[in-house]
């Protein structure tokens, strides 16, 4: 199982930190632009002060060099230019450095794209350049301009320090927020999910241990609470089904042993009844057929139960099968070929192919044909032409194979439990296992077996996929 800070937990924490840092990046750019503009305005403000000094002094050359250098150094500038009424005045350091590549920054352009672009330009391209800060020198006269020339390096260093501090603060905020949210989400979401996962893994290893069935959290009505309730109900149902399966398996083993011994006893009784039937006593002759018939039914019942118990659960192995040929083979096993009264009409067209397990599909045909034959035999001479008809209709994705007869049809009691083992027999003494087995085989092939109600006789449709 994942630890407290792995798996889903670490994904949630990482996602929270990433989202917060992404938001901080979006906030950082306008914030850094404001910081840059404030820094530049401070330098420009010194230039405006210098311009007012120039306005107050008739002769700029008369200003002491010490005063002008102090003014320039306070702004960190190498030169200040004041432009008014078509004239320019210059203040320059006595030992000004050689001019480098100059970049103009117009403080009158304050739109967001320009200011944000300026931040990125300074951080990515700046450093060894000279910036030329241009702004209005007089609020009453926009024609008066002040230009401050200075190295870009101090601005870039200030921006880098500001960016570092912003990143550290953002990271601390992100970590603290992620921790608080993790503790909150862990209590209401991660811990219950981990509990569910651990329970499912443990219950999967020992599904017959009732102590491993999860207990739903009381009074929890959200999705996690519903999941806990449904998981508890499912595990309880699985536990019950497993116990029932074990009991049925034990019971089935005992029944199989009893049936085996009973069948041997009935076989011996059948042999004795055959010998009794040869006696000349009139009473014996009158009772012997009933005795033989009763024993035959008991032997048949015991045999069918054993066959059902031995029914293989092996998945079918589909291969291409010619339906018409398989119907003929199944008719022979069902006792229809050479039958004195019941006739088989195989109307399946040549070339109808399905993919199915030939042995299992043949058993379906045999069960249906045998049931139809027995139903027709019970009519005796009341049905002039007892007939079983096999037909097939091929579609694009499925083939529907029909087994029908013109016999007496099914009684209502048999229709209600048609495919239920031991309950769906249409004749007295039958087990009802044939149709139950046939339906299981059809469904194992991805198809279905259905009873089609009609005015006379019975008809069963087997629907199988073509591919």
mmCIF file of C-alpha atoms in Angstrom, residues 59 65 106 147 225 266 316 419:
data_model
loop_
_atom_site.group_PDB
_atom_site.id
_atom_site.type_symbol
_atom_site.label_atom_id
_atom_site.label_comp_id
_atom_site.label_asym_id
_atom_site.label_seq_id
_atom_site.Cartn_x
_atom_site.Cartn_y
_atom_site.Cartn_z
ATOM 1 C CA UNK A 59 23.636 79.876 -16.113
ATOM 2 C CA UNK A 65 30.394 70.556 -10.161
ATOM 3 C CA UNK A 106 9.109 56.000 -22.136
ATOM 4 C CA UNK A 147 15.632 62.296 -19.814
ATOM 5 C CA UNK A 225 -20.240 6.734 2.314
ATOM 6 C CA UNK A 266 -31.794 -49.901 -9.245
ATOM 7 C CA UNK A 316 -16.153 -23.602 -25.355
ATOM 8 C CA UNK A 419 -34.956 -23.308 -17.951
#
